[in-house]
Amino acid sequence: MDFLRPASWEEALAAKAEHPTAVPIAGGTDVMVEINFDHRRPEYLLDLNRVGELSQWETGEETVRLGASVPYTAIMEQLRGELPGLALASHTVASPQIRNRGGVGGNLGTASPAGDAHPALLAAGAEVEVESVRGSRLIPIDDFYTGVKRNALAPDELIRAVHIKKADGPQQYSKVGTRNAMVIAVCAFGVALHPETRTVRTGIGSAAPTPIRAEAAEEFLNAALDEGGFWDSGKIITPSIAKQFAELASAACNPIDDVRGTAKYRRHAVGIMARRTLGWTWEQYRGAGRPLEGAA
Amino acid sequence: MRVNFTVNGRPQEADDVWEGESLLYVLRERLGLPGSKNACEQGECGSCTVRLDGVPVCSCLVAAGQAEGREVVTVEGLADYARQRSEGGCADGACGSAGSGVGLDAARRWEARPSDGQTGEQGELAPIQQAFIDAGAVQCGFCTPGLLVAADELLERNAQPTDADIREALSGNLCRCTGYEKILDAVRLAAARQGEAV
Ligand SMILES: Cc1cc2nc3c(=O)[nH]c(=O)nc-3n(C[C@H](O)[C@H](O)[C@H](O)COP(=O)(O)OP(=O)(O)OC[C@H]3O[C@@H](n4cnc5c(N)ncnc54)[C@H](O)[C@@H]3O)c2cc1C
Ligand code: FES
Ligand code: FES
């Protein structure tokens, strides 16, 4: 095995071009588990820790450009206002020690259907900035997950950053697990209200081969809120609308039975979380006179 | 490969490190510092917790090469680290004052010597270590080093933690013996003593 230690982003891209099989390592919270247990013996490890800009973020007019290695701890402590859904999701990841090392770039690299960043990114709206020596491109988050633990990266590409839409309304994240810490999601649900465009977006984790949006549920809800004038009146969403939204979210799932839960349970729980998180965000929307607490 | 980094305030060099090796392995097997424990090697138990440039991490999930040029504090250096912090000095050794830090030999010989209730003699313990002993928070002791490092960092950051803060800060550390109550007591005790001292 060789340990490659690029000191800059350009060097990292050059190393990845020269050794496309090199395995990038950022926080190492996925990679090192595989190496410790002999599940993976890469020829090259490509350490990204010395590439400082990967741990930084920039807040723009419309988006936050979040460096691939920004640890979850920083997201939950410092980006709550701009990225409330992702901050909540980050807080549910593992433990402080893991959150101090792991980040969204690694979560996207692994692309596990259970990764907690994914539902929040899908709901907020995001693009993944990837780059190789051939150039840079932005991959819409909806096109990023291509299969179970597969993503749209080419072998010579690295994730530079994620461009995430700044919240223009309340966002929530909910996750089912056996305890409050150190739990891989049995299933998870993220929702984001976008009052500016009068749309609602969602993300479902651990209930299909890849992270997905509940598109039919979104379409139904967007139409129902529009027709009923809910965005203007701010009145309570009627139980029948919430129920239909929850049923459509359940129906979007394509889960499996595994050690953490059955397919039937996952479908059921996603429906419950969809109804609850919609209720929470809508209450925030009604209460806060639109944009929620701390929206910067 | 060779890895150069700072351990408990002193520069160290580890040779013949395999590229896929963890920082935990280097600390225990190459530098002879068995304080950080190896239990799960998958980030679940926290018994391998160390400070990496001040940040608590599972050393089993840090590749040794990632520690190159960085500062590591293990439980063996915790008393020294806490003492320097309380003296307003440079706990992580970054300021390079001569004579600071704990050398490998001293670290290998380190053992818990609580202050003696009869003679009043001061032992070389960090306040959090003394509090763990006084509160009866140590049974088999396997989880203790990781908990000490995590709890010490909490008290550095948050002098008056609530119970929720303590639970959150220690949520990545498993203990199979104590049932956690005495551990919570120990952290409360250390926080209270820290408050009195100021
Ligand atoms: C005990 C434990 C509990 C966990 N709990 C959770 C949890 O609750 N929720 C959750 O979502 N995850 C959890 N994880 C998984 C892991 O912490 C996350 O997936 C984390 O986001 C990974 O980030 P990292 O920086 O550590 O990734 P790494 O391990 O460094 O890398 C992960 C993958 O991404 C690739 N990669 C990393 N950076 C880049 C880049 N810039 N460009 C291209 N590829 C890249 C790597 O090659 C690798 O394939 C847990 C892990 C452990 C050990
Ligand atoms: S040995 Fe590192 S967390 Fe268990
Ligand atoms: S004292 Fe035995 S594991 Fe905690």
PDB file of C-alpha atoms in Angstrom, chain B residues 77-162:
ATOM      1  CA  GLY B  77      -0.265  12.966  28.999  1.00  0.00           C
ATOM      2  CA  LEU B  78      -3.582  14.119  30.386  1.00  0.00           C
ATOM      3  CA  ALA B  79      -2.321  15.168  33.827  1.00  0.00           C
ATOM      4  CA  ASP B  80       0.438  17.255  32.266  1.00  0.00           C
ATOM      5  CA  TYR B  81      -1.971  18.672  29.699  1.00  0.00           C
ATOM      6  CA  ALA B  82      -4.485  19.681  32.373  1.00  0.00           C
ATOM      7  CA  ARG B  83      -1.757  21.148  34.585  1.00  0.00           C
ATOM      8  CA  GLN B  84      -0.425  23.330  31.783  1.00  0.00           C
ATOM      9  CA  ARG B  85      -3.922  24.433  30.897  1.00  0.00           C
ATOM     10  CA  SER B  86      -4.616  25.470  34.483  1.00  0.00           C
ATOM     11  CA  GLU B  87      -1.333  27.365  34.615  1.00  0.00           C
ATOM     12  CA  GLY B  88      -2.482  29.232  31.531  1.00  0.00           C
ATOM     13  CA  GLY B  89       0.372  27.686  29.624  1.00  0.00           C
ATOM     14  CA  CYS B  90       0.391  26.047  26.291  1.00  0.00           C
ATOM     15  CA  ALA B  91      -1.150  22.664  26.871  1.00  0.00           C
ATOM     16  CA  ASP B  92      -0.665  21.211  23.424  1.00  0.00           C
ATOM     17  CA  GLY B  93       3.046  21.973  23.361  1.00  0.00           C
ATOM     18  CA  ALA B  94       2.676  24.115  20.246  1.00  0.00           C
ATOM     19  CA  CYS B  95       4.586  26.963  21.875  1.00  0.00           C
ATOM     20  CA  GLY B  96       7.516  24.623  22.320  1.00  0.00           C
ATOM     21  CA  SER B  97       8.633  25.733  25.745  1.00  0.00           C
ATOM     22  CA  ALA B  98      11.518  23.568  26.878  1.00  0.00           C
ATOM     23  CA  GLY B  99      10.810  20.910  29.426  1.00  0.00           C
ATOM     24  CA  SER B 100       7.088  20.761  28.768  1.00  0.00           C
ATOM     25  CA  GLY B 101       5.265  17.624  27.791  1.00  0.00           C
ATOM     26  CA  VAL B 102       5.696  14.022  28.808  1.00  0.00           C
ATOM     27  CA  GLY B 103       8.482  11.913  27.373  1.00  0.00           C
ATOM     28  CA  LEU B 104       7.842   8.352  26.217  1.00  0.00           C
ATOM     29  CA  ASP B 105       9.655   6.746  29.151  1.00  0.00           C
ATOM     30  CA  ALA B 106       7.744   8.773  31.692  1.00  0.00           C
ATOM     31  CA  ALA B 107       4.505   8.099  29.827  1.00  0.00           C
ATOM     32  CA  ARG B 108       5.141   4.359  29.763  1.00  0.00           C
ATOM     33  CA  ARG B 109       5.833   4.364  33.487  1.00  0.00           C
ATOM     34  CA  TRP B 110       2.817   6.527  34.262  1.00  0.00           C
ATOM     35  CA  GLU B 111       0.397   5.109  36.777  1.00  0.00           C
ATOM     36  CA  ALA B 112      -2.537   6.548  38.632  1.00  0.00           C
ATOM     37  CA  ARG B 113      -1.435   7.875  41.994  1.00  0.00           C
ATOM     38  CA  PRO B 114      -4.393   9.554  43.631  1.00  0.00           C
ATOM     39  CA  SER B 115      -3.651  12.152  46.276  1.00  0.00           C
ATOM     40  CA  ASP B 116      -3.239  10.488  49.612  1.00  0.00           C
ATOM     41  CA  GLY B 117      -6.053  11.225  52.025  1.00  0.00           C
ATOM     42  CA  GLN B 118      -3.756  10.689  55.008  1.00  0.00           C
ATOM     43  CA  THR B 119      -0.592  12.467  54.064  1.00  0.00           C
ATOM     44  CA  GLY B 120      -2.304  14.948  51.759  1.00  0.00           C
ATOM     45  CA  GLU B 121       0.408  14.260  49.226  1.00  0.00           C
ATOM     46  CA  GLN B 122      -0.505  15.458  45.727  1.00  0.00           C
ATOM     47  CA  GLY B 123      -0.480  12.788  43.061  1.00  0.00           C
ATOM     48  CA  GLU B 124       0.144  13.399  39.423  1.00  0.00           C
ATOM     49  CA  LEU B 125      -3.427  13.250  38.305  1.00  0.00           C
ATOM     50  CA  ALA B 126      -5.572  15.507  36.186  1.00  0.00           C
ATOM     51  CA  PRO B 127      -8.573  16.798  38.148  1.00  0.00           C
ATOM     52  CA  ILE B 128     -10.865  14.617  36.026  1.00  0.00           C
ATOM     53  CA  GLN B 129      -8.795  11.536  36.915  1.00  0.00           C
ATOM     54  CA  GLN B 130      -8.978  12.338  40.628  1.00  0.00           C
ATOM     55  CA  ALA B 131     -12.727  12.861  40.304  1.00  0.00           C
ATOM     56  CA  PHE B 132     -13.192   9.464  38.609  1.00  0.00           C
ATOM     57  CA  ILE B 133     -11.414   7.800  41.511  1.00  0.00           C
ATOM     58  CA  ASP B 134     -13.263   9.780  44.178  1.00  0.00           C
ATOM     59  CA  ALA B 135     -16.652   9.144  42.588  1.00  0.00           C
ATOM     60  CA  GLY B 136     -16.017   5.431  42.135  1.00  0.00           C
ATOM     61  CA  ALA B 137     -16.390   5.730  38.380  1.00  0.00           C
ATOM     62  CA  VAL B 138     -13.765   3.102  37.594  1.00  0.00           C
ATOM     63  CA  GLN B 139     -14.533  -0.607  37.692  1.00  0.00           C
ATOM     64  CA  CYS B 140     -12.606  -2.746  35.209  1.00  0.00           C
ATOM     65  CA  GLY B 141     -11.110   0.467  33.852  1.00  0.00           C
ATOM     66  CA  PHE B 142     -11.114  -0.460  30.199  1.00  0.00           C
ATOM     67  CA  CYS B 143     -13.356   2.414  29.141  1.00  0.00           C
ATOM     68  CA  THR B 144     -11.728   4.880  31.532  1.00  0.00           C
ATOM     69  CA  PRO B 145      -8.915   6.362  29.395  1.00  0.00           C
ATOM     70  CA  GLY B 146     -11.285   7.261  26.568  1.00  0.00           C
ATOM     71  CA  LEU B 147     -13.842   8.687  28.957  1.00  0.00           C
ATOM     72  CA  LEU B 148     -11.191  10.765  30.730  1.00  0.00           C
ATOM     73  CA  VAL B 149      -9.978  12.308  27.499  1.00  0.00           C
ATOM     74  CA  ALA B 150     -13.537  13.047  26.356  1.00  0.00           C
ATOM     75  CA  ALA B 151     -14.666  14.388  29.754  1.00  0.00           C
ATOM     76  CA  ASP B 152     -11.566  16.557  30.153  1.00  0.00           C
ATOM     77  CA  GLU B 153     -12.257  18.146  26.776  1.00  0.00           C
ATOM     78  CA  LEU B 154     -15.856  18.822  27.764  1.00  0.00           C
ATOM     79  CA  LEU B 155     -14.763  20.648  30.923  1.00  0.00           C
ATOM     80  CA  GLU B 156     -12.181  22.634  28.963  1.00  0.00           C
ATOM     81  CA  ARG B 157     -14.899  23.847  26.609  1.00  0.00           C
ATOM     82  CA  ASN B 158     -17.784  24.082  29.028  1.00  0.00           C
ATOM     83  CA  ALA B 159     -16.959  24.794  32.660  1.00  0.00           C
ATOM     84  CA  GLN B 160     -20.515  24.236  33.894  1.00  0.00           C
ATOM     85  CA  PRO B 161     -22.018  21.474  31.809  1.00  0.00           C
ATOM     86  CA  THR B 162     -25.626  20.431  32.302  1.00  0.00           C
TER      87      THR B 162
END
